PDB file of C-alpha atoms in Angstrom:
ATOM      1  CA  MET A  23      18.440   7.695 -10.679  1.00  0.00           C
ATOM      2  CA  ASP A  24      15.601   9.438 -12.387  1.00  0.00           C
ATOM      3  CA  GLY A  25      17.420  12.492 -13.353  1.00  0.00           C
ATOM      4  CA  CYS A  26      15.643  14.694 -10.903  1.00  0.00           C
ATOM      5  CA  PRO A  27      17.812  16.732  -8.433  1.00  0.00           C
ATOM      6  CA  PRO A  28      17.873  15.117  -4.973  1.00  0.00           C
ATOM      7  CA  LEU A  29      15.591  16.643  -2.277  1.00  0.00           C
ATOM      8  CA  LEU A  30      17.862  14.898   0.416  1.00  0.00           C
ATOM      9  CA  LEU A  31      20.980  12.982   0.286  1.00  0.00           C
ATOM     10  CA  SER A  32      22.650  11.372   3.374  1.00  0.00           C
ATOM     11  CA  HIS A  33      24.731   8.493   4.637  1.00  0.00           C
ATOM     12  CA  LEU A  34      22.717   6.114   6.888  1.00  0.00           C
ATOM     13  CA  LEU A  35      23.226   2.701   8.230  1.00  0.00           C
ATOM     14  CA  VAL A  36      21.229  -0.355   6.943  1.00  0.00           C
ATOM     15  CA  ASN A  37      22.011  -3.542   8.814  1.00  0.00           C
ATOM     16  CA  ASP A  38      25.085  -1.862  10.328  1.00  0.00           C
ATOM     17  CA  ARG A  39      26.415  -1.204   6.823  1.00  0.00           C
ATOM     18  CA  PRO A  40      26.687   2.563   5.395  1.00  0.00           C
ATOM     19  CA  PHE A  41      24.569   3.482   2.570  1.00  0.00           C
ATOM     20  CA  GLN A  42      24.004   6.351   0.477  1.00  0.00           C
ATOM     21  CA  VAL A  43      20.266   7.226   0.594  1.00  0.00           C
ATOM     22  CA  THR A  44      18.594   9.639  -1.826  1.00  0.00           C
ATOM     23  CA  LEU A  45      15.267  11.099  -2.139  1.00  0.00           C
ATOM     24  CA  THR A  46      14.025  12.798  -5.377  1.00  0.00           C
ATOM     25  CA  LYS A  47      10.341  13.851  -6.246  1.00  0.00           C
ATOM     26  CA  SER A  48       9.776  10.585  -7.882  1.00  0.00           C
ATOM     27  CA  VAL A  49      12.254   8.012  -6.454  1.00  0.00           C
ATOM     28  CA  PHE A  50      13.631   6.950  -3.077  1.00  0.00           C
ATOM     29  CA  SER A  51      16.851   4.873  -3.312  1.00  0.00           C
ATOM     30  CA  TRP A  52      19.650   3.552  -1.289  1.00  0.00           C
ATOM     31  CA  GLN A  53      23.078   1.979  -2.320  1.00  0.00           C
ATOM     32  CA  PRO A  54      26.073   0.691  -0.358  1.00  0.00           C
ATOM     33  CA  LEU A  55      28.990   2.814   0.063  1.00  0.00           C
ATOM     34  CA  ARG A  56      31.212  -0.139   0.121  1.00  0.00           C
ATOM     35  CA  PRO A  57      29.857  -3.168  -1.742  1.00  0.00           C
ATOM     36  CA  ARG A  58      30.653  -6.534  -0.520  1.00  0.00           C
ATOM     37  CA  LYS A  59      31.888  -7.705  -3.800  1.00  0.00           C
ATOM     38  CA  PRO A  60      32.773  -5.531  -6.936  1.00  0.00           C
ATOM     39  CA  SER A  61      30.381  -7.827  -9.047  1.00  0.00           C
ATOM     40  CA  SER A  62      27.363  -7.187  -6.553  1.00  0.00           C
ATOM     41  CA  ALA A  63      27.423  -3.389  -6.512  1.00  0.00           C
ATOM     42  CA  GLY A  64      24.455  -3.168  -8.953  1.00  0.00           C
ATOM     43  CA  GLY A  65      22.494  -5.934  -7.046  1.00  0.00           C
ATOM     44  CA  GLU A  66      22.648  -4.255  -3.721  1.00  0.00           C
ATOM     45  CA  THR A  67      21.494  -0.930  -5.176  1.00  0.00           C
ATOM     46  CA  CYS A  68      17.585  -0.538  -4.326  1.00  0.00           C
ATOM     47  CA  SER A  69      15.119   2.084  -5.521  1.00  0.00           C
ATOM     48  CA  VAL A  70      11.347   2.540  -4.896  1.00  0.00           C
ATOM     49  CA  PRO A  71       8.885   4.843  -6.789  1.00  0.00           C
ATOM     50  CA  VAL A  72       7.725   7.446  -4.244  1.00  0.00           C
ATOM     51  CA  PRO A  73       4.027   6.433  -4.998  1.00  0.00           C
ATOM     52  CA  GLU A  74       4.932   2.796  -4.018  1.00  0.00           C
ATOM     53  CA  ILE A  75       5.990   3.842  -0.451  1.00  0.00           C
ATOM     54  CA  ILE A  76       3.338   2.735   1.938  1.00  0.00           C
ATOM     55  CA  ALA A  77       4.319   4.402   5.114  1.00  0.00           C
ATOM     56  CA  VAL A  78       7.208   5.872   7.077  1.00  0.00           C
ATOM     57  CA  ARG A  79       7.465   5.098  10.822  1.00  0.00           C
ATOM     58  CA  GLU A  80       9.875   6.081  13.646  1.00  0.00           C
ATOM     59  CA  THR A  81      11.522   2.833  14.840  1.00  0.00           C
ATOM     60  CA  GLU A  82      12.722   1.770  18.252  1.00  0.00           C
ATOM     61  CA  VAL A  83      16.325   0.727  17.967  1.00  0.00           C
ATOM     62  CA  ASP A  84      17.607  -2.583  19.267  1.00  0.00           C
ATOM     63  CA  VAL A  85      21.125  -3.107  20.520  1.00  0.00           C
ATOM     64  CA  ILE A  86      23.055  -6.241  21.334  1.00  0.00           C
ATOM     65  CA  ASN A  87      24.340  -6.610  24.840  1.00  0.00           C
ATOM     66  CA  LYS A  88      28.017  -7.685  24.398  1.00  0.00           C
ATOM     67  CA  GLU A  89      28.192  -9.582  27.704  1.00  0.00           C
ATOM     68  CA  CYS A  90      25.129 -11.971  27.334  1.00  0.00           C
ATOM     69  CA  ARG A  91      24.963 -11.676  23.553  1.00  0.00           C
ATOM     70  CA  ARG A  92      21.145 -11.110  23.585  1.00  0.00           C
ATOM     71  CA  TRP A  93      19.099  -8.301  21.960  1.00  0.00           C
ATOM     72  CA  GLN A  94      17.500  -5.820  24.136  1.00  0.00           C
ATOM     73  CA  LYS A  95      15.876  -2.391  23.786  1.00  0.00           C
ATOM     74  CA  MET A  96      18.025   0.734  23.541  1.00  0.00           C
ATOM     75  CA  PRO A  97      18.256   2.077  27.105  1.00  0.00           C
ATOM     76  CA  SER A  98      17.571   5.828  27.710  1.00  0.00           C
ATOM     77  CA  VAL A  99      21.338   6.212  28.500  1.00  0.00           C
ATOM     78  CA  PHE A 100      23.865   4.289  26.487  1.00  0.00           C
ATOM     79  CA  ASN A 101      27.571   4.206  26.993  1.00  0.00           C
ATOM     80  CA  GLU A 102      28.400   4.295  23.191  1.00  0.00           C
ATOM     81  CA  LYS A 103      26.939   6.380  20.494  1.00  0.00           C
ATOM     82  CA  MET A 104      23.117   6.643  20.552  1.00  0.00           C
ATOM     83  CA  PHE A 105      21.240   5.550  17.490  1.00  0.00           C
ATOM     84  CA  HIS A 106      17.961   6.553  16.073  1.00  0.00           C
ATOM     85  CA  ALA A 107      15.996   4.808  13.279  1.00  0.00           C
ATOM     86  CA  PHE A 108      13.128   5.046  10.901  1.00  0.00           C
ATOM     87  CA  THR A 109      11.422   2.255   8.845  1.00  0.00           C
ATOM     88  CA  VAL A 110      10.112   2.684   5.259  1.00  0.00           C
ATOM     89  CA  HIS A 111       7.393   0.243   4.402  1.00  0.00           C
ATOM     90  CA  HIS A 112       7.099  -0.054   0.632  1.00  0.00           C
ATOM     91  CA  VAL A 113       5.907  -2.228  -2.257  1.00  0.00           C
ATOM     92  CA  LYS A 114       8.434  -4.787  -3.613  1.00  0.00           C
ATOM     93  CA  ARG A 115       7.903  -6.157  -7.042  1.00  0.00           C
ATOM     94  CA  SER A 116       8.972  -9.749  -7.324  1.00  0.00           C
ATOM     95  CA  LYS A 117       9.002 -12.316 -10.106  1.00  0.00           C
ATOM     96  CA  GLU A 118       5.973 -12.669 -12.373  1.00  0.00           C
ATOM     97  CA  HIS A 119       4.736  -9.188 -11.543  1.00  0.00           C
ATOM     98  CA  HIS A 120       3.784 -10.129  -7.905  1.00  0.00           C
ATOM     99  CA  TRP A 121       3.650  -7.182  -5.547  1.00  0.00           C
ATOM    100  CA  LEU A 122       4.673  -7.765  -1.867  1.00  0.00           C
ATOM    101  CA  CYS A 123       4.957  -5.631   1.244  1.00  0.00           C
ATOM    102  CA  SER A 124       8.601  -5.059   2.358  1.00  0.00           C
ATOM    103  CA  GLU A 125      10.417  -2.690   4.739  1.00  0.00           C
ATOM    104  CA  VAL A 126      13.850  -1.407   5.325  1.00  0.00           C
ATOM    105  CA  THR A 127      15.140   0.325   8.435  1.00  0.00           C
ATOM    106  CA  PHE A 128      17.656   3.198   8.371  1.00  0.00           C
ATOM    107  CA  ARG A 129      19.662   4.123  11.375  1.00  0.00           C
ATOM    108  CA  SER A 130      21.819   7.335  12.329  1.00  0.00           C
ATOM    109  CA  SER A 131      23.367   8.738  15.497  1.00  0.00           C
ATOM    110  CA  ASP A 132      21.869  12.001  14.360  1.00  0.00           C
ATOM    111  CA  HIS A 133      18.204  12.097  15.604  1.00  0.00           C
ATOM    112  CA  GLN A 134      17.432  15.236  13.736  1.00  0.00           C
ATOM    113  CA  LEU A 135      18.674  13.823  10.584  1.00  0.00           C
ATOM    114  CA  CYS A 136      16.223  10.904  11.016  1.00  0.00           C
ATOM    115  CA  ARG A 137      13.429  13.328  11.703  1.00  0.00           C
ATOM    116  CA  GLN A 138      14.493  15.242   8.549  1.00  0.00           C
ATOM    117  CA  TRP A 139      14.187  12.184   6.503  1.00  0.00           C
ATOM    118  CA  MET A 140      10.794  11.226   8.005  1.00  0.00           C
ATOM    119  CA  GLN A 141       9.456  14.594   7.351  1.00  0.00           C
ATOM    120  CA  ALA A 142      10.737  14.767   3.736  1.00  0.00           C
ATOM    121  CA  LEU A 143       9.385  11.273   2.793  1.00  0.00           C
ATOM    122  CA  GLU A 144       5.994  12.245   4.459  1.00  0.00           C
ATOM    123  CA  GLU A 145       5.807  15.480   2.506  1.00  0.00           C
ATOM    124  CA  GLN A 146       6.281  13.648  -0.753  1.00  0.00           C
ATOM    125  CA  LEU A 147       3.720  11.074   0.101  1.00  0.00           C
ATOM    126  CA  ASP A 148       1.185  13.869   0.986  1.00  0.00           C
ATOM    127  CA  LEU A 149       1.816  15.312  -2.539  1.00  0.00           C
ATOM    128  CA  GLN A 150       0.635  12.143  -4.202  1.00  0.00           C
ATOM    129  CA  ALA A 151      -2.874  13.032  -5.299  1.00  0.00           C
ATOM    130  CA  ILE A 152      -3.806   9.461  -6.241  1.00  0.00           C
ATOM    131  CA  ARG A 153      -3.344   7.993  -2.829  1.00  0.00           C
ATOM    132  CA  PRO A 154      -6.782   7.127  -1.335  1.00  0.00           C
ATOM    133  CA  LYS A 155      -7.583   8.427   2.191  1.00  0.00           C
ATOM    134  CA  ASN A 156     -11.189   7.042   2.538  1.00  0.00           C
ATOM    135  CA  LEU A 157     -12.480   3.750   1.285  1.00  0.00           C
ATOM    136  CA  ILE A 158     -15.686   1.841   1.501  1.00  0.00           C
ATOM    137  CA  VAL A 159     -15.228  -1.918   1.644  1.00  0.00           C
ATOM    138  CA  PHE A 160     -17.893  -4.429   0.792  1.00  0.00           C
ATOM    139  CA  ILE A 161     -17.239  -8.031   2.098  1.00  0.00           C
ATOM    140  CA  ASN A 162     -19.260 -11.106   1.134  1.00  0.00           C
ATOM    141  CA  PRO A 163     -19.108 -13.399   4.077  1.00  0.00           C
ATOM    142  CA  PHE A 164     -20.800 -16.294   2.388  1.00  0.00           C
ATOM    143  CA  GLY A 165     -19.025 -16.605  -0.939  1.00  0.00           C
ATOM    144  CA  GLY A 166     -16.296 -19.334  -1.654  1.00  0.00           C
ATOM    145  CA  LYS A 167     -14.998 -20.865   1.563  1.00  0.00           C
ATOM    146  CA  ARG A 168     -16.419 -18.194   3.784  1.00  0.00           C
ATOM    147  CA  LEU A 169     -13.005 -16.625   4.379  1.00  0.00           C
ATOM    148  CA  GLY A 170     -13.853 -13.104   3.036  1.00  0.00           C
ATOM    149  CA  LYS A 171     -13.983 -11.512   6.503  1.00  0.00           C
ATOM    150  CA  GLN A 172     -10.948 -13.418   7.640  1.00  0.00           C
ATOM    151  CA  ILE A 173      -8.867 -12.447   4.533  1.00  0.00           C
ATOM    152  CA  TYR A 174      -9.839  -8.809   4.946  1.00  0.00           C
ATOM    153  CA  ASP A 175      -9.051  -8.759   8.806  1.00  0.00           C
ATOM    154  CA  GLU A 176      -5.769 -10.542   8.468  1.00  0.00           C
ATOM    155  CA  LYS A 177      -4.366  -9.251   5.184  1.00  0.00           C
ATOM    156  CA  VAL A 178      -5.956  -6.093   4.229  1.00  0.00           C
ATOM    157  CA  ALA A 179      -6.977  -4.163   7.259  1.00  0.00           C
ATOM    158  CA  PRO A 180      -3.378  -4.075   8.805  1.00  0.00           C
ATOM    159  CA  LEU A 181      -2.100  -2.666   5.379  1.00  0.00           C
ATOM    160  CA  PHE A 182      -4.834   0.038   5.285  1.00  0.00           C
ATOM    161  CA  GLN A 183      -4.055   0.939   8.882  1.00  0.00           C
ATOM    162  CA  LEU A 184      -0.327   1.075   8.124  1.00  0.00           C
ATOM    163  CA  ALA A 185      -1.089   3.409   5.165  1.00  0.00           C
ATOM    164  CA  SER A 186      -3.365   5.731   7.311  1.00  0.00           C
ATOM    165  CA  ILE A 187      -6.382   4.726   5.164  1.00  0.00           C
ATOM    166  CA  THR A 188      -9.765   5.028   6.809  1.00  0.00           C
ATOM    167  CA  ALA A 189     -12.138   2.183   5.709  1.00  0.00           C
ATOM    168  CA  GLU A 190     -15.777   1.843   6.258  1.00  0.00           C
ATOM    169  CA  VAL A 191     -16.450  -1.860   6.149  1.00  0.00           C
ATOM    170  CA  ILE A 192     -19.946  -3.343   5.234  1.00  0.00           C
ATOM    171  CA  VAL A 193     -20.445  -6.974   5.524  1.00  0.00           C
ATOM    172  CA  THR A 194     -23.158  -7.767   3.036  1.00  0.00           C
ATOM    173  CA  GLU A 195     -26.295  -9.598   4.404  1.00  0.00           C
ATOM    174  CA  TYR A 196     -28.425 -10.357   1.307  1.00  0.00           C
ATOM    175  CA  ALA A 197     -28.148 -10.332  -2.475  1.00  0.00           C
ATOM    176  CA  ASN A 198     -27.711  -6.960  -3.979  1.00  0.00           C
ATOM    177  CA  HIS A 199     -26.951  -5.363  -0.517  1.00  0.00           C
ATOM    178  CA  ALA A 200     -23.793  -3.527  -1.931  1.00  0.00           C
ATOM    179  CA  ARG A 201     -25.656  -2.399  -5.049  1.00  0.00           C
ATOM    180  CA  ASP A 202     -28.630  -1.043  -3.060  1.00  0.00           C
ATOM    181  CA  TYR A 203     -26.148   0.674  -0.664  1.00  0.00           C
ATOM    182  CA  LEU A 204     -24.210   2.381  -3.475  1.00  0.00           C
ATOM    183  CA  PHE A 205     -27.428   3.817  -5.015  1.00  0.00           C
ATOM    184  CA  GLU A 206     -28.340   5.710  -1.822  1.00  0.00           C
ATOM    185  CA  ALA A 207     -24.990   6.427  -0.026  1.00  0.00           C
ATOM    186  CA  ASP A 208     -23.091   9.721  -0.128  1.00  0.00           C
ATOM    187  CA  LEU A 209     -20.243   8.634  -2.285  1.00  0.00           C
ATOM    188  CA  GLU A 210     -18.481  12.082  -2.357  1.00  0.00           C
ATOM    189  CA  LYS A 211     -16.663  11.350   0.892  1.00  0.00           C
ATOM    190  CA  TYR A 212     -14.955   8.224  -0.603  1.00  0.00           C
ATOM    191  CA  ASP A 213     -11.783   7.944  -2.793  1.00  0.00           C
ATOM    192  CA  GLY A 214     -12.571   4.369  -3.830  1.00  0.00           C
ATOM    193  CA  ILE A 215     -14.595   1.168  -3.341  1.00  0.00           C
ATOM    194  CA  VAL A 216     -13.108  -2.291  -2.448  1.00  0.00           C
ATOM    195  CA  SER A 217     -14.852  -5.573  -3.260  1.00  0.00           C
ATOM    196  CA  VAL A 218     -13.837  -8.587  -1.171  1.00  0.00           C
ATOM    197  CA  GLY A 219     -15.429 -11.783  -2.405  1.00  0.00           C
ATOM    198  CA  GLY A 220     -15.828 -13.542  -5.796  1.00  0.00           C
ATOM    199  CA  ASP A 221     -17.112 -12.594  -9.231  1.00  0.00           C
ATOM    200  CA  GLY A 222     -20.613 -12.084  -7.986  1.00  0.00           C
ATOM    201  CA  MET A 223     -19.467  -9.548  -5.309  1.00  0.00           C
ATOM    202  CA  PHE A 224     -17.425  -7.636  -7.946  1.00  0.00           C
ATOM    203  CA  SER A 225     -20.301  -7.618 -10.418  1.00  0.00           C
ATOM    204  CA  GLU A 226     -22.730  -6.312  -7.788  1.00  0.00           C
ATOM    205  CA  VAL A 227     -20.486  -3.410  -6.719  1.00  0.00           C
ATOM    206  CA  MET A 228     -19.833  -2.552 -10.471  1.00  0.00           C
ATOM    207  CA  HIS A 229     -23.650  -2.466 -11.155  1.00  0.00           C
ATOM    208  CA  GLY A 230     -24.025  -0.292  -8.101  1.00  0.00           C
ATOM    209  CA  VAL A 231     -21.323   2.199  -9.182  1.00  0.00           C
ATOM    210  CA  ILE A 232     -22.387   2.349 -12.817  1.00  0.00           C
ATOM    211  CA  GLY A 233     -26.071   2.691 -11.854  1.00  0.00           C
ATOM    212  CA  ARG A 234     -25.437   5.451  -9.321  1.00  0.00           C
ATOM    213  CA  THR A 235     -23.154   7.386 -11.718  1.00  0.00           C
ATOM    214  CA  GLN A 236     -25.942   7.428 -14.264  1.00  0.00           C
ATOM    215  CA  LYS A 237     -28.543   8.344 -11.771  1.00  0.00           C
ATOM    216  CA  ASN A 238     -26.492  11.258 -10.615  1.00  0.00           C
ATOM    217  CA  ALA A 239     -26.197  12.377 -14.335  1.00  0.00           C
ATOM    218  CA  CYS A 240     -30.039  11.874 -15.036  1.00  0.00           C
ATOM    219  CA  ILE A 241     -29.361   9.275 -17.642  1.00  0.00           C
ATOM    220  CA  ASN A 242     -31.584   6.286 -18.035  1.00  0.00           C
ATOM    221  CA  GLN A 243     -28.992   3.394 -18.285  1.00  0.00           C
ATOM    222  CA  ASN A 244     -31.541   1.027 -19.696  1.00  0.00           C
ATOM    223  CA  HIS A 245     -32.215   3.129 -22.704  1.00  0.00           C
ATOM    224  CA  PRO A 246     -30.578   1.468 -25.742  1.00  0.00           C
ATOM    225  CA  ASN A 247     -29.152   4.694 -27.112  1.00  0.00           C
ATOM    226  CA  ALA A 248     -27.953   6.121 -23.729  1.00  0.00           C
ATOM    227  CA  GLU A 249     -24.476   7.430 -23.452  1.00  0.00           C
ATOM    228  CA  LEU A 250     -23.202   6.300 -20.189  1.00  0.00           C
ATOM    229  CA  VAL A 251     -21.105   8.598 -17.970  1.00  0.00           C
ATOM    230  CA  PRO A 252     -17.861   7.250 -16.617  1.00  0.00           C
ATOM    231  CA  CYS A 253     -17.426   7.004 -12.827  1.00  0.00           C
ATOM    232  CA  ASP A 254     -14.623   8.808 -11.118  1.00  0.00           C
ATOM    233  CA  LEU A 255     -14.419   6.383  -8.168  1.00  0.00           C
ATOM    234  CA  ARG A 256     -11.732   3.726  -8.287  1.00  0.00           C
ATOM    235  CA  VAL A 257     -12.760   0.157  -7.553  1.00  0.00           C
ATOM    236  CA  GLY A 258     -10.365  -2.346  -5.937  1.00  0.00           C
ATOM    237  CA  ILE A 259     -10.819  -6.135  -6.038  1.00  0.00           C
ATOM    238  CA  ILE A 260      -9.672  -8.616  -3.356  1.00  0.00           C
ATOM    239  CA  PRO A 261     -10.453 -12.244  -4.395  1.00  0.00           C
ATOM    240  CA  ALA A 262     -12.078 -14.347  -1.648  1.00  0.00           C
ATOM    241  CA  GLY A 263     -14.466 -16.524  -3.539  1.00  0.00           C
ATOM    242  CA  GLU A 264     -14.198 -19.858  -5.439  1.00  0.00           C
ATOM    243  CA  LYS A 265     -14.223 -18.469  -9.058  1.00  0.00           C
ATOM    244  CA  TYR A 266     -11.921 -15.642 -10.101  1.00  0.00           C
ATOM    245  CA  PHE A 267     -12.490 -15.198 -13.757  1.00  0.00           C
ATOM    246  CA  LEU A 268     -13.047 -11.425 -13.449  1.00  0.00           C
ATOM    247  CA  TYR A 269     -10.205 -11.022 -11.098  1.00  0.00           C
ATOM    248  CA  LYS A 270      -7.851 -12.794 -13.432  1.00  0.00           C
ATOM    249  CA  LYS A 271      -9.042 -10.719 -16.516  1.00  0.00           C
ATOM    250  CA  ALA A 272      -8.534  -7.439 -14.482  1.00  0.00           C
ATOM    251  CA  ALA A 273      -5.059  -8.633 -13.379  1.00  0.00           C
ATOM    252  CA  GLN A 274      -4.111  -9.523 -16.800  1.00  0.00           C
ATOM    253  CA  LYS A 275      -5.263  -6.064 -18.044  1.00  0.00           C
ATOM    254  CA  VAL A 276      -2.880  -4.100 -15.831  1.00  0.00           C
ATOM    255  CA  ASN A 277      -0.049  -6.598 -16.629  1.00  0.00           C
ATOM    256  CA  THR A 278      -0.132  -7.827 -12.981  1.00  0.00           C
ATOM    257  CA  SER A 279      -0.095 -11.541 -12.246  1.00  0.00           C
ATOM    258  CA  PHE A 280      -3.103 -12.927 -10.491  1.00  0.00           C
ATOM    259  CA  LYS A 281      -2.251 -14.464  -7.211  1.00  0.00           C
ATOM    260  CA  ASN A 282      -4.663 -16.491  -4.999  1.00  0.00           C
ATOM    261  CA  THR A 283      -4.601 -14.694  -1.620  1.00  0.00           C
ATOM    262  CA  MET A 284      -5.873 -17.889   0.047  1.00  0.00           C
TER     263      MET A 284
END
């Protein structure tokens, strides 16, 4: 635990096992009420920092038909106790600092309790000021193995949609397309910029961001004595080219292992 008083604490089912589920302002955690083995108690306890929760969704509950032993959707009228559920999608940190998407589903016979949990989690997510809502994405369709658009559509776009992030996607058509766009676009409506491509795409985006920031501040960035103004926009990088030198260096800088998405 993080020492903060719990905002919500309940007993819920995970994979038909009872867990104590706790939410504080900074951590969401769940631990089994009856560990399988005394030695495994610590290993079964899970916790996720609230900023690393991607989304919370109400979940349709499946039940097993005892006669045919097949899974079916929960009927509107069920002989036994009716269950309700919600799923928390979150970041899972694995070995070598790899970050993966994971999910866990919690069940309860109390529908109001499930709604209370969803509301409490969503309220905490809304309080995270650093979470982006609107992004602009530049994709280089020609770099590397020409997989930039495919990588974005299959890997990135579903994650943005899950996290309720609106993304304006621009597939670049010529050299310095992203740079020229950033020089003229209204950047006030964006929380960040994402570069999908290789080192060239990332360099182009950075030149656009830096140049636009100096332009707004009326600074001549080409003057040798100019004091450049830092940019408030965050820049995300998604490798989709053949060479990843800048991506690797950026990953090392934040102590995160570089992993080829291809």
